[in-house]
CSV table of C-alpha atoms and ligand atoms in Angstrom, one decimal:
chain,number,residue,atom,x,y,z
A,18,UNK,CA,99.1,113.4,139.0
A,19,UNK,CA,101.9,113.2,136.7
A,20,UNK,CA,105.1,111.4,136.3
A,21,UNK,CA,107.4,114.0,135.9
A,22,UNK,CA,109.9,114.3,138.9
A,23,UNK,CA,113.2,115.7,140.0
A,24,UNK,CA,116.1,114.0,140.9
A,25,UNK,CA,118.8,116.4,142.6
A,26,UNK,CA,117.6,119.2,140.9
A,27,UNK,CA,117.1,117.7,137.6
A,28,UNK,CA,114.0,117.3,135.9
A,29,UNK,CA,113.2,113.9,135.0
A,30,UNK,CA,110.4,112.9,132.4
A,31,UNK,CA,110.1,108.8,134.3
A,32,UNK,CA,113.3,107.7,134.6
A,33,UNK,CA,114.7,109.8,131.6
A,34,UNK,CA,116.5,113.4,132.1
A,35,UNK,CA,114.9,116.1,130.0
A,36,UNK,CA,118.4,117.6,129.5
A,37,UNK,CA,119.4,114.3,127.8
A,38,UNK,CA,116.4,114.6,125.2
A,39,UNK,CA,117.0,118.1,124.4
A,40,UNK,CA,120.5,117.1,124.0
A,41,UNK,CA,119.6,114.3,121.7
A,42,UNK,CA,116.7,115.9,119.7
A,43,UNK,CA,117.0,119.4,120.5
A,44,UNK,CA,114.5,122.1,121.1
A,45,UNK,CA,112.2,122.7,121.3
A,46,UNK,CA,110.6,119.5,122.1
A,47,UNK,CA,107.4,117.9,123.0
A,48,UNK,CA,108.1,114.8,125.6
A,49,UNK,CA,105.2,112.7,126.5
A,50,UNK,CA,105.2,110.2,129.9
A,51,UNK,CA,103.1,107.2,128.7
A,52,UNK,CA,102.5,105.9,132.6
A,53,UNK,CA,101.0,109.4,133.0
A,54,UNK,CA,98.9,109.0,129.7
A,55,UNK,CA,97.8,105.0,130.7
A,56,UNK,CA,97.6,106.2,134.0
A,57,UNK,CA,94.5,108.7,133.2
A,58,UNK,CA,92.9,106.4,130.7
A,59,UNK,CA,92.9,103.3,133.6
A,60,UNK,CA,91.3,105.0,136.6
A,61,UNK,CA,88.7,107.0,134.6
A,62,UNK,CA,87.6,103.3,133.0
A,63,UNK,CA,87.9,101.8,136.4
A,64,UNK,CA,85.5,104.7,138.1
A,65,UNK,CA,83.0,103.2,136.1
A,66,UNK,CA,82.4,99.7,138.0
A,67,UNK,CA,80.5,97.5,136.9
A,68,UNK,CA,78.5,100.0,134.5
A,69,UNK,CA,78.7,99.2,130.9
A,70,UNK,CA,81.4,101.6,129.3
A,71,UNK,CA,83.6,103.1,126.7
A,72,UNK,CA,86.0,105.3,126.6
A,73,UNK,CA,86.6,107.1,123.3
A,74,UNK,CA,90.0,109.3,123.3
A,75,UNK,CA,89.2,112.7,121.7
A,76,UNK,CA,91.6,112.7,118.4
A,77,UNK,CA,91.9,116.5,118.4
A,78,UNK,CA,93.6,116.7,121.5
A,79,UNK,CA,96.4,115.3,120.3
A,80,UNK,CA,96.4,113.4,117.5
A,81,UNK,CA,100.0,111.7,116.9
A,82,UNK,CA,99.5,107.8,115.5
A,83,UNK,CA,101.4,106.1,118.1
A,84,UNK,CA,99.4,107.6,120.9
A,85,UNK,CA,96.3,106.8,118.9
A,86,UNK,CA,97.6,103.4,118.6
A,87,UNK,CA,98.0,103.1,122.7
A,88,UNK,CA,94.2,103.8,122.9
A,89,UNK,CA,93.2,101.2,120.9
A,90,UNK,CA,95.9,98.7,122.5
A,91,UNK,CA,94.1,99.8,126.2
A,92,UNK,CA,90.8,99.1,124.3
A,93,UNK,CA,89.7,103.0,123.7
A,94,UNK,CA,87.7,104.5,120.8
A,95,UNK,CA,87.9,107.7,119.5
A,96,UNK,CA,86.3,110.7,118.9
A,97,UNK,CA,87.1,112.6,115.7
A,98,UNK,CA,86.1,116.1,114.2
A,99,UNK,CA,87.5,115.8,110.6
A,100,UNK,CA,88.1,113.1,108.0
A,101,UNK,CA,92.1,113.5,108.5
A,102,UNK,CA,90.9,112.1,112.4
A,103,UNK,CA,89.0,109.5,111.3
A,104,UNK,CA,92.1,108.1,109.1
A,105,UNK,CA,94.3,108.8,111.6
A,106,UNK,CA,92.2,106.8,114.2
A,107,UNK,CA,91.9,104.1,111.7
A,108,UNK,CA,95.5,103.8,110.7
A,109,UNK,CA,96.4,103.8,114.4
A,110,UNK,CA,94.5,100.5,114.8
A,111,UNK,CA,91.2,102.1,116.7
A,112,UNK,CA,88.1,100.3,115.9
A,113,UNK,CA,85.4,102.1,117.3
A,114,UNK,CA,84.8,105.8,116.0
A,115,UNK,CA,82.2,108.8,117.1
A,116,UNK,CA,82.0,111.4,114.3
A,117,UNK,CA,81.7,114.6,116.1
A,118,UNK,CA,81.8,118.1,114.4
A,119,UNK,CA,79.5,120.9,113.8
A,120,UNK,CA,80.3,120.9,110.1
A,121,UNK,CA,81.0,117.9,108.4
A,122,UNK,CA,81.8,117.6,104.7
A,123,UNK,CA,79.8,115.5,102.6
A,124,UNK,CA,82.8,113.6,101.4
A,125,UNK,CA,83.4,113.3,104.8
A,126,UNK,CA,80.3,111.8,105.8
A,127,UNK,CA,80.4,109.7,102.6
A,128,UNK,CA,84.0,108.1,103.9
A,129,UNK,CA,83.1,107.5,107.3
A,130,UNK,CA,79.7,105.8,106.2
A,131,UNK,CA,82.1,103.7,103.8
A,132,UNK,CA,84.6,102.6,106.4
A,133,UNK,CA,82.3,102.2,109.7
A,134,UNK,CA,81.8,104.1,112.7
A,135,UNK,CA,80.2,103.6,115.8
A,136,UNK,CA,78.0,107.0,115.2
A,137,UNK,CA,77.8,110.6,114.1
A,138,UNK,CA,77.4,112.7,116.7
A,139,UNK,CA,74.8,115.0,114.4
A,140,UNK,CA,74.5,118.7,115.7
A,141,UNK,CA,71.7,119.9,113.4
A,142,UNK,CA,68.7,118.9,110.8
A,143,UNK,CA,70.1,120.1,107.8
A,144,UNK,CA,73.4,117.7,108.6
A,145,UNK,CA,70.9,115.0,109.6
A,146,UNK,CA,69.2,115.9,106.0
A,147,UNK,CA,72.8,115.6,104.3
A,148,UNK,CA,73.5,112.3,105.6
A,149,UNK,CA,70.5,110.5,105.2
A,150,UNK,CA,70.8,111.6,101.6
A,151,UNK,CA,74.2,110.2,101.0
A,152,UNK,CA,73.3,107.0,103.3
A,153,UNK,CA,70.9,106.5,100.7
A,154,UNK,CA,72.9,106.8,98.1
A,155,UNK,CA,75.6,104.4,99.3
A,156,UNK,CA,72.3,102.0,100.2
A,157,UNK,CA,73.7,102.3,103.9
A,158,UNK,CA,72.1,102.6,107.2
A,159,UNK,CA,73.7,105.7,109.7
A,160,UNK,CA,73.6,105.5,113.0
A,161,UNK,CA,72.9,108.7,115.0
A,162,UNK,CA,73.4,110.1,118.5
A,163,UNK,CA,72.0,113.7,118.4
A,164,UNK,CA,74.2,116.1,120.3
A,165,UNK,CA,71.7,117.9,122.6
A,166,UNK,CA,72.6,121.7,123.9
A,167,UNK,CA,71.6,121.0,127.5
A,168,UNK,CA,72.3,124.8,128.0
A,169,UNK,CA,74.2,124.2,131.1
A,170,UNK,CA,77.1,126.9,131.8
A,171,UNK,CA,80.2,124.9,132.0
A,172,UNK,CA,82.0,128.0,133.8
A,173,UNK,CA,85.3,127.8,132.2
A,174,UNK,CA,87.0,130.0,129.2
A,175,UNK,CA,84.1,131.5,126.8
A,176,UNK,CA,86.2,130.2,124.0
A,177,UNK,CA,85.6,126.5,124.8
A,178,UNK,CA,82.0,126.7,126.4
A,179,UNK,CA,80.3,124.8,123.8
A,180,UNK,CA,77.2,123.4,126.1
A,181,UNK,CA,75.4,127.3,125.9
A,182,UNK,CA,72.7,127.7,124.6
A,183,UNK,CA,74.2,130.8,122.5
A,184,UNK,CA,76.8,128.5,121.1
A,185,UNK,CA,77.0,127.1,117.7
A,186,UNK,CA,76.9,123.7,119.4
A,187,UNK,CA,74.1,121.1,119.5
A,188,UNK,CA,70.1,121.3,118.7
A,189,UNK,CA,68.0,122.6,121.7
A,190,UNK,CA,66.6,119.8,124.1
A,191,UNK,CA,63.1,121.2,123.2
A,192,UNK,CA,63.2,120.2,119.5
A,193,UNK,CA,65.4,116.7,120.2
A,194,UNK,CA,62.3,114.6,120.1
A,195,UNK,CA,60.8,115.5,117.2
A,196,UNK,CA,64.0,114.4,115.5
A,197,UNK,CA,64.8,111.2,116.8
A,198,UNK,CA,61.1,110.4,115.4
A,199,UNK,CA,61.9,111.4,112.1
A,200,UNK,CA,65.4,109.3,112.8
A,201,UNK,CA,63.9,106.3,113.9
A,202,UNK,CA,61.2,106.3,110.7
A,203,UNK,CA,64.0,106.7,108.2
A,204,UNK,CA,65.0,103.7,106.7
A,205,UNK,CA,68.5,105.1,106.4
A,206,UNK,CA,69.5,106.8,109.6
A,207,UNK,CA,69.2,104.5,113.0
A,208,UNK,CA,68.5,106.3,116.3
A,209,UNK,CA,71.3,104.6,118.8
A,210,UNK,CA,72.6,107.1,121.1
A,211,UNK,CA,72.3,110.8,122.7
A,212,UNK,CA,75.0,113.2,123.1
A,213,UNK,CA,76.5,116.1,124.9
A,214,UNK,CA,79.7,118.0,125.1
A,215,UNK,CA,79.8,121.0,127.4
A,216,UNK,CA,83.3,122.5,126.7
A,217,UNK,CA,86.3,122.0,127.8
A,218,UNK,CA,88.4,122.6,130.9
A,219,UNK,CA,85.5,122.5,133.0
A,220,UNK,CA,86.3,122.3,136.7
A,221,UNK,CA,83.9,120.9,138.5
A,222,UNK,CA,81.4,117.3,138.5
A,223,UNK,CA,78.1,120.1,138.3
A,224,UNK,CA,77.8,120.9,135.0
A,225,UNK,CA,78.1,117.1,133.7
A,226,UNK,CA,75.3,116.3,136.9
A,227,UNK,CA,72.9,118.8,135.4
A,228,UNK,CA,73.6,117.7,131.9
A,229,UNK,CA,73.5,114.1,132.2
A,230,UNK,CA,69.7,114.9,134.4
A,231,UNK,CA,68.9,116.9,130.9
A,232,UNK,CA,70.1,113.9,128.6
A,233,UNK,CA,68.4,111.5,130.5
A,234,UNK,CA,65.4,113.1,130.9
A,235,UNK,CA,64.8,113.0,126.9
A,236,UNK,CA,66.0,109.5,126.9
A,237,UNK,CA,62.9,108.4,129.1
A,238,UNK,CA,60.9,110.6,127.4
A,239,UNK,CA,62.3,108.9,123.8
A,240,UNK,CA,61.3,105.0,125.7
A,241,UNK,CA,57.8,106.1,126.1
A,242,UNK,CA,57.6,106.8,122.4
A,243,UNK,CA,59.5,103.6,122.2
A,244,UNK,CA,62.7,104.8,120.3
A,245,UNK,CA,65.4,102.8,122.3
A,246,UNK,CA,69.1,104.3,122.6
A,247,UNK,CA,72.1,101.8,123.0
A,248,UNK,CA,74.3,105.2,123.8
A,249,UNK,CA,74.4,107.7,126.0
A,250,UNK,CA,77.7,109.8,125.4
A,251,UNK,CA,77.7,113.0,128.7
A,252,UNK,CA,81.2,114.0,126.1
A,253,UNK,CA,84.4,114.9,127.2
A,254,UNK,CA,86.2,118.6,128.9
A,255,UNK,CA,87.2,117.1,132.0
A,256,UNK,CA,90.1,119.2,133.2
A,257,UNK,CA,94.3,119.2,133.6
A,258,UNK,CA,96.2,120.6,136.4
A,259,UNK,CA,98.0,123.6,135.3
A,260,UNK,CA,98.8,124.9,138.5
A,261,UNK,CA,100.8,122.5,140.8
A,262,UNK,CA,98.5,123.0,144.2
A,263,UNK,CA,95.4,123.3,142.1
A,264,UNK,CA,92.3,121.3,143.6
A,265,UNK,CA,90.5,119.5,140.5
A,266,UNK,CA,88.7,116.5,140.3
A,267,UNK,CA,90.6,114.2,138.6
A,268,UNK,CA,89.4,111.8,135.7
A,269,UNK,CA,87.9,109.4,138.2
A,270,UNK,CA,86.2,111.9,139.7
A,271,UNK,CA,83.9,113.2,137.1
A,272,UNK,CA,82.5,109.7,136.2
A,273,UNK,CA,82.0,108.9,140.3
A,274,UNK,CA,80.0,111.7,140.4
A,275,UNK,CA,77.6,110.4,137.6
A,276,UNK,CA,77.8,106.5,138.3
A,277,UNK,CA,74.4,106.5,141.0
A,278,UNK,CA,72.2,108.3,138.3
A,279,UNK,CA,74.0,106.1,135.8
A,280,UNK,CA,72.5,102.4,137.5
A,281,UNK,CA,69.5,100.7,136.0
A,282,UNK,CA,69.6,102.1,132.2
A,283,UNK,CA,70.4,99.1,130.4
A,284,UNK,CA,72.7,101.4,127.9
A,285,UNK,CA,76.4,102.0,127.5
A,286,UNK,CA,77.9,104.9,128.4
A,287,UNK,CA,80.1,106.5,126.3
A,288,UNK,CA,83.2,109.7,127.9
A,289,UNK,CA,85.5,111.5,125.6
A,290,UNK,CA,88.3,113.1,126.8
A,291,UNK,CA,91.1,114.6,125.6
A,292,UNK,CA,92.6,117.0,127.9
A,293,UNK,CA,92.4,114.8,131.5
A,294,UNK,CA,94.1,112.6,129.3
A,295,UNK,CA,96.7,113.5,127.8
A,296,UNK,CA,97.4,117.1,128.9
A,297,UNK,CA,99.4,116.6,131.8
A,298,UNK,CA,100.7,113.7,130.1
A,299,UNK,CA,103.1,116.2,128.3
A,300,UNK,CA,106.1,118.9,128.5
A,301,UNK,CA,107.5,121.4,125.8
A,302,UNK,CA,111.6,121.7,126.7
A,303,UNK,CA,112.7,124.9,125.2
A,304,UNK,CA,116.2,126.6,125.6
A,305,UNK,CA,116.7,130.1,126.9
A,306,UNK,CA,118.1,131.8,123.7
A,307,UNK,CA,118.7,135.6,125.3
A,308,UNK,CA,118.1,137.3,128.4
A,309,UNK,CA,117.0,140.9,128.0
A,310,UNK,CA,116.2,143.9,130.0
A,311,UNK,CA,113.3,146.3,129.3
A,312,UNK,CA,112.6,149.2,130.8
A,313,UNK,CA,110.9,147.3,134.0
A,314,UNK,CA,110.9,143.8,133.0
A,315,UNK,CA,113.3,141.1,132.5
A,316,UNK,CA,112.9,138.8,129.4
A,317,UNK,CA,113.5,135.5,129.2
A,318,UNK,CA,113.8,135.0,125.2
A,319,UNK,CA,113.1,130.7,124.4
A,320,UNK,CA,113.2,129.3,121.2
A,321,UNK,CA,109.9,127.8,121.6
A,322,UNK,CA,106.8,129.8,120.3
A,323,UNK,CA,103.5,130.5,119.6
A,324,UNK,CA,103.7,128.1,116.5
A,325,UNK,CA,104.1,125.3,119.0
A,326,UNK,CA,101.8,126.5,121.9
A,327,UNK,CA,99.1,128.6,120.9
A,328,UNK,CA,97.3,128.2,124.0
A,329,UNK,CA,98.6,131.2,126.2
A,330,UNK,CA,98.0,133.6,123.2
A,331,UNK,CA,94.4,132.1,122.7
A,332,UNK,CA,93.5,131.3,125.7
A,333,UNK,CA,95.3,133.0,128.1
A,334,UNK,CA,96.1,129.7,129.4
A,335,UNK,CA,98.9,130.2,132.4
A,336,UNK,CA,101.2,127.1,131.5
A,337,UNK,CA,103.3,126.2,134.6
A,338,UNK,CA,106.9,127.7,134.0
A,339,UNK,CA,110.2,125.7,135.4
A,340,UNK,CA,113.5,124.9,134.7
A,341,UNK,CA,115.0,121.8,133.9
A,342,UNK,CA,117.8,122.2,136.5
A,343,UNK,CA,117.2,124.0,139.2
A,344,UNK,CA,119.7,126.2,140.4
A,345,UNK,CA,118.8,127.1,143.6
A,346,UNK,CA,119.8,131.0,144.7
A,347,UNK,CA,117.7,134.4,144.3
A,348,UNK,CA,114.5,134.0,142.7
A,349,UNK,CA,114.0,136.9,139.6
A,350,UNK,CA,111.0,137.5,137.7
A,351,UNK,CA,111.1,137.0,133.8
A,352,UNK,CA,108.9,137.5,131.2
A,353,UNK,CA,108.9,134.1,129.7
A,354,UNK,CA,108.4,135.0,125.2
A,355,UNK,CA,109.0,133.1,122.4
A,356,UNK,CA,110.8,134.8,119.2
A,357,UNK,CA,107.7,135.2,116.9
A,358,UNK,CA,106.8,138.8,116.0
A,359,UNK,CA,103.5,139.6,118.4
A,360,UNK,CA,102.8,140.8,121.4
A,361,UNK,CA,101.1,137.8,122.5
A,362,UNK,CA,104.0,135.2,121.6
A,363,UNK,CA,104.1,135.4,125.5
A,364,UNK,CA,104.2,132.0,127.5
A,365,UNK,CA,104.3,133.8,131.1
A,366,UNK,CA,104.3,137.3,132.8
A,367,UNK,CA,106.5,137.7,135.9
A,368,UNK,CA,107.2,134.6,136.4
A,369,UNK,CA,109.5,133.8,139.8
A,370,UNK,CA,112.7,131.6,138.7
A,371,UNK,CA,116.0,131.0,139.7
A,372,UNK,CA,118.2,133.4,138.0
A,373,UNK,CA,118.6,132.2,134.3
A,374,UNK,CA,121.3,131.6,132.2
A,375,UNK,CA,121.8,131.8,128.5
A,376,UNK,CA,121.4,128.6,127.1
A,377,UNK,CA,119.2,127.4,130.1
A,378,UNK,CA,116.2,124.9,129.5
A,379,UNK,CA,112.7,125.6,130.4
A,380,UNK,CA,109.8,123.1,130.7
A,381,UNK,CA,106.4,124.2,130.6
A,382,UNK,CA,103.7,122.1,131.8
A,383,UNK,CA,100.1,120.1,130.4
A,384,UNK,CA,101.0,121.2,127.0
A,385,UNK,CA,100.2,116.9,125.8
A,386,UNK,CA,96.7,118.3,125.1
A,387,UNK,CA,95.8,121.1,122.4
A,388,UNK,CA,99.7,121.4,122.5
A,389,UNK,CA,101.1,119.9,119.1
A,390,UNK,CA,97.9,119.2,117.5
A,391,UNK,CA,97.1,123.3,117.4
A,392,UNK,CA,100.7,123.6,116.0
A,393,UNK,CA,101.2,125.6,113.0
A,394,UNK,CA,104.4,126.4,110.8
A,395,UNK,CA,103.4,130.6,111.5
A,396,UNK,CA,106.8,132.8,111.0
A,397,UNK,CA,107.7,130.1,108.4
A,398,UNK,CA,108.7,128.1,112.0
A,399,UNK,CA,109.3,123.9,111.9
A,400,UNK,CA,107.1,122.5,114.2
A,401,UNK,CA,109.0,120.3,116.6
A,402,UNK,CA,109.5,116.7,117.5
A,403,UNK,CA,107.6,114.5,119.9
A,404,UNK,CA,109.3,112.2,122.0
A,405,UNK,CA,107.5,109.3,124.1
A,406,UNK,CA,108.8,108.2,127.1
A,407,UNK,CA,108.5,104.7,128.8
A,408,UNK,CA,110.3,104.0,131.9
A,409,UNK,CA,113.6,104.4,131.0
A,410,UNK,CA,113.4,104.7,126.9
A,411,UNK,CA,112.8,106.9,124.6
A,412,UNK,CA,110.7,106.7,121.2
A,413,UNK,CA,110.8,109.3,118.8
A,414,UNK,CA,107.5,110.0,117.6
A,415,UNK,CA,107.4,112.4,115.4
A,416,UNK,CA,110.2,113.9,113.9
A,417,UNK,CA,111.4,117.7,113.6
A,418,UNK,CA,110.1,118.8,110.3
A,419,UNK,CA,112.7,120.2,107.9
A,420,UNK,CA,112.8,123.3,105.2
A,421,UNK,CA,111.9,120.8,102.6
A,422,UNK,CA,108.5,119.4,104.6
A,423,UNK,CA,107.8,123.9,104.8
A,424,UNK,CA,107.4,124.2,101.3
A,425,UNK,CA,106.3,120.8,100.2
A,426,UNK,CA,102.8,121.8,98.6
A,427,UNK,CA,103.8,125.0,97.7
A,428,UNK,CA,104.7,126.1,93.7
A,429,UNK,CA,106.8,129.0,92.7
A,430,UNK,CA,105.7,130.4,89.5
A,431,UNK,CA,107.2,132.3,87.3
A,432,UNK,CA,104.9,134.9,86.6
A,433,UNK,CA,107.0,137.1,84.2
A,434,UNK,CA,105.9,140.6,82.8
A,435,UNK,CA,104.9,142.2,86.0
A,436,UNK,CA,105.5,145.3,84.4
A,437,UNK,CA,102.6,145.1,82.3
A,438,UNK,CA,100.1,145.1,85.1
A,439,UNK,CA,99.1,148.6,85.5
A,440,UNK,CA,98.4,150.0,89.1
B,528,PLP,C1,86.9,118.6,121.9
B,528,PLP,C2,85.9,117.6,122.2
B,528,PLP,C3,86.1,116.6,123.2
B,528,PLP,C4,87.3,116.6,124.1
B,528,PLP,O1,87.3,117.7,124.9
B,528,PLP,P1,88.4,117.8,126.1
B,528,PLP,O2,88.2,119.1,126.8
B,528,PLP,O3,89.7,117.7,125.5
B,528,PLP,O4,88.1,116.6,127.0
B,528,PLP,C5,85.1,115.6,123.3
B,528,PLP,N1,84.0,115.6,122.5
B,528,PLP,C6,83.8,116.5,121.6
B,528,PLP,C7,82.5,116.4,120.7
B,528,PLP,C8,84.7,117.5,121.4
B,528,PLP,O5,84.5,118.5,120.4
């Protein structure tokens, strides 16, 4: 569930109108509900009882400092796939840190082994090789969670399946113990947790029960050989409604569905989620800029595009379409497109709305996740503002950019005599 409602007619993001924050910071515009965000991270920590737990906020779903900084002030970690993560978790105030990431950098792995972390989340033996060298170098100790492929099928878009076992992602179960021998004889690398992440968007509790049965399995296996895990980390890609009547489980629900294997294991158990989070935490306002008629189709024209939602285009992700105000009268169907020059700057096909207006403002829905953070300034486009709403304020948290922040690291050289260069 989510707290954005309507009060006669008007779309309301908690007690603030969306039509006053596009007025104020125009469009488009990324609004966040914090209640809805809290909301998410409180009753997937409470499903957990009386089960030793963490909850570490994936960075990557959205990765503004102020909504880093409300994880750590509920008590969150995070979970980060880049150095730029990792200092933006830091700077937000988050103390604990899983390293994730099928390719870290060295420098990378140098910094985070420098500043702390809870653990790399290491997906192979030639990254395991990497950072026990550079642990040694630093005269460090790393600790590890391998990140087992369980090969499960996480039935959800093949783009963010990661838990196959024809994806990129994780070392096979069959070669896991092997490794956490070599780990746990190194005198720089530390065996202290195991690891999955299945994808993301994944709709049901079945592929985490079948994982978590795969994870654990190894972890007995690793006691007998006594190599003794602190961690076990089953990951995040629990899912958003996108829909409005769609059935999902929400974030409690993944984690009730695992707490009667999860009794009895003396470890802590470590989630990561991003989307269930934050993704229906968050709208995108954008203003209806022309209305145009094709040869069968009606277009609806926004100044929003696929530099601030890539998702659609990538993913075919069906975003839930509405207005702000609702007019009421004969429904049409529109073609909802941004202003970029492809094909698939397309946020909606045939979508039903009340007849439209120039001018009119749109919302599309659980854009808080992989919204902003997959952003990109594509057409030469400013990537928009963030607003965070509490009750009834309003925080801006990030600004617009501006022509100046486009160009910033770029230099224009003078490279005279282009005449001379023969073709
Ligand atoms: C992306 C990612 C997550 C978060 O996935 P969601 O689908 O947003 O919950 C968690 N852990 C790892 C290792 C990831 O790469």
């Amino acid at each position: 569930m989510d707290y954005f409602t309507r009060k006669s007619g008007k779309l309301f993001c908690e007690s603030v109108s969306l039509t006053r924050l596009a007025e104020r910071y125009g469009t488009p515009l990324y609004v966040y509900s914090l209640r809805t965000f809290v909301r998410h991270y409180k009753i997937a920590s409470r499903a957990f009882g009386d089960i030793p737990h963490s909850i570490f906020f994936s960075a990557k779903a959205n990765s503004n400092l102020t909504l880093l900084k409300v994880i750590a002030d509920l008590g969150g970690g995070c979970d980060v796939v880049s150095l730029g993560e990792y200092k933006a978790a830091r700077k937000a105030g988050i103390k604990r840190v899983i390293f994730s990431g099928a390719g870290k950098r060295p420098d990378e792995i140098e910094a985070a082994l420098k500043g702390g972390l809870e653990f790399f989340g290491v997906e192979s033996e030639n990254e395991l090789e990497l950072i026990e060298k550079i642990a040694t170098r630093l005269g460090k100790t790393a600790p590890i969670s391998l990140r087992l492929n369980p090969d499960v099928n996480p039935i959800t878009h093949k783009y963010i399946a990661t838990g196959l076992k024809t994806e990129k992602f994780g070392i096979p179960a069959g070669r896991a113990i092997k490794i956490y021998k070599y780990i746990s004889q190194s005198d720089r690398l530390k065996p202290v947790g195991i690891s999955m992440h299945l994808g993301s968007q994944i709709q049901t509790v079945k592929p985490f029960v079948e994982g978590f049965r795969k994870l654990k399995a190894i972890f007995r296996l690793l006691l007998e050989q006594r190599i003794v895990l602190s961690h076990i980390d089953l990951g995040g890609g629990w899912a958003a409604p996108f829909t409005k009547n769609q059935k999902l489980p929400g974030p409690s629900d993944y984690i009730k569905a695992l707490v009667p294997q999860m009794k009895g294991l003396g470890v802590e158990f470590i989630v990561e989620p991003g989307r269930s989070l934050v993704g229906n935490a968050g709208v995108l306002v954008t203003k209806v800029i022309y209305l145009k008629t094709g040869y069968s189709r009606k277009f609806a024209i926004v100044d929003a595009g696929m530099n601030d939602l890539i998702r659609p285009a990538l993913y075919d992700a069906d975003h839930r379409i509405e207005p702000v105000l609702l007019r009421g009268g004969r429904s049409t169907k529109y073609d909802v497109v941004g202003p970029i020059c492809e094909s698939s700057d397309t946020f909606s096909k045939k979508t039903a709305l009340s007849a439209l207006h120039q001018g009119d403002l749109l919302c599309l829905f659980t854009v808080g996740a992989y919204g902003q953070s997959m952003a990109s300034n594509y057409n030469s486009r400013l990537r928009s503002a963030e607003v965070l709403v509490r009750g009834n304020r309003d925080y801006l948290i990030r600004e617009r950019e501006n022509y100046t922040d486009l160009w910033r690291k770029q230099k224009l050289i003078d490279l005279k005599n282009l005449q001379k260069i023969k073709p």
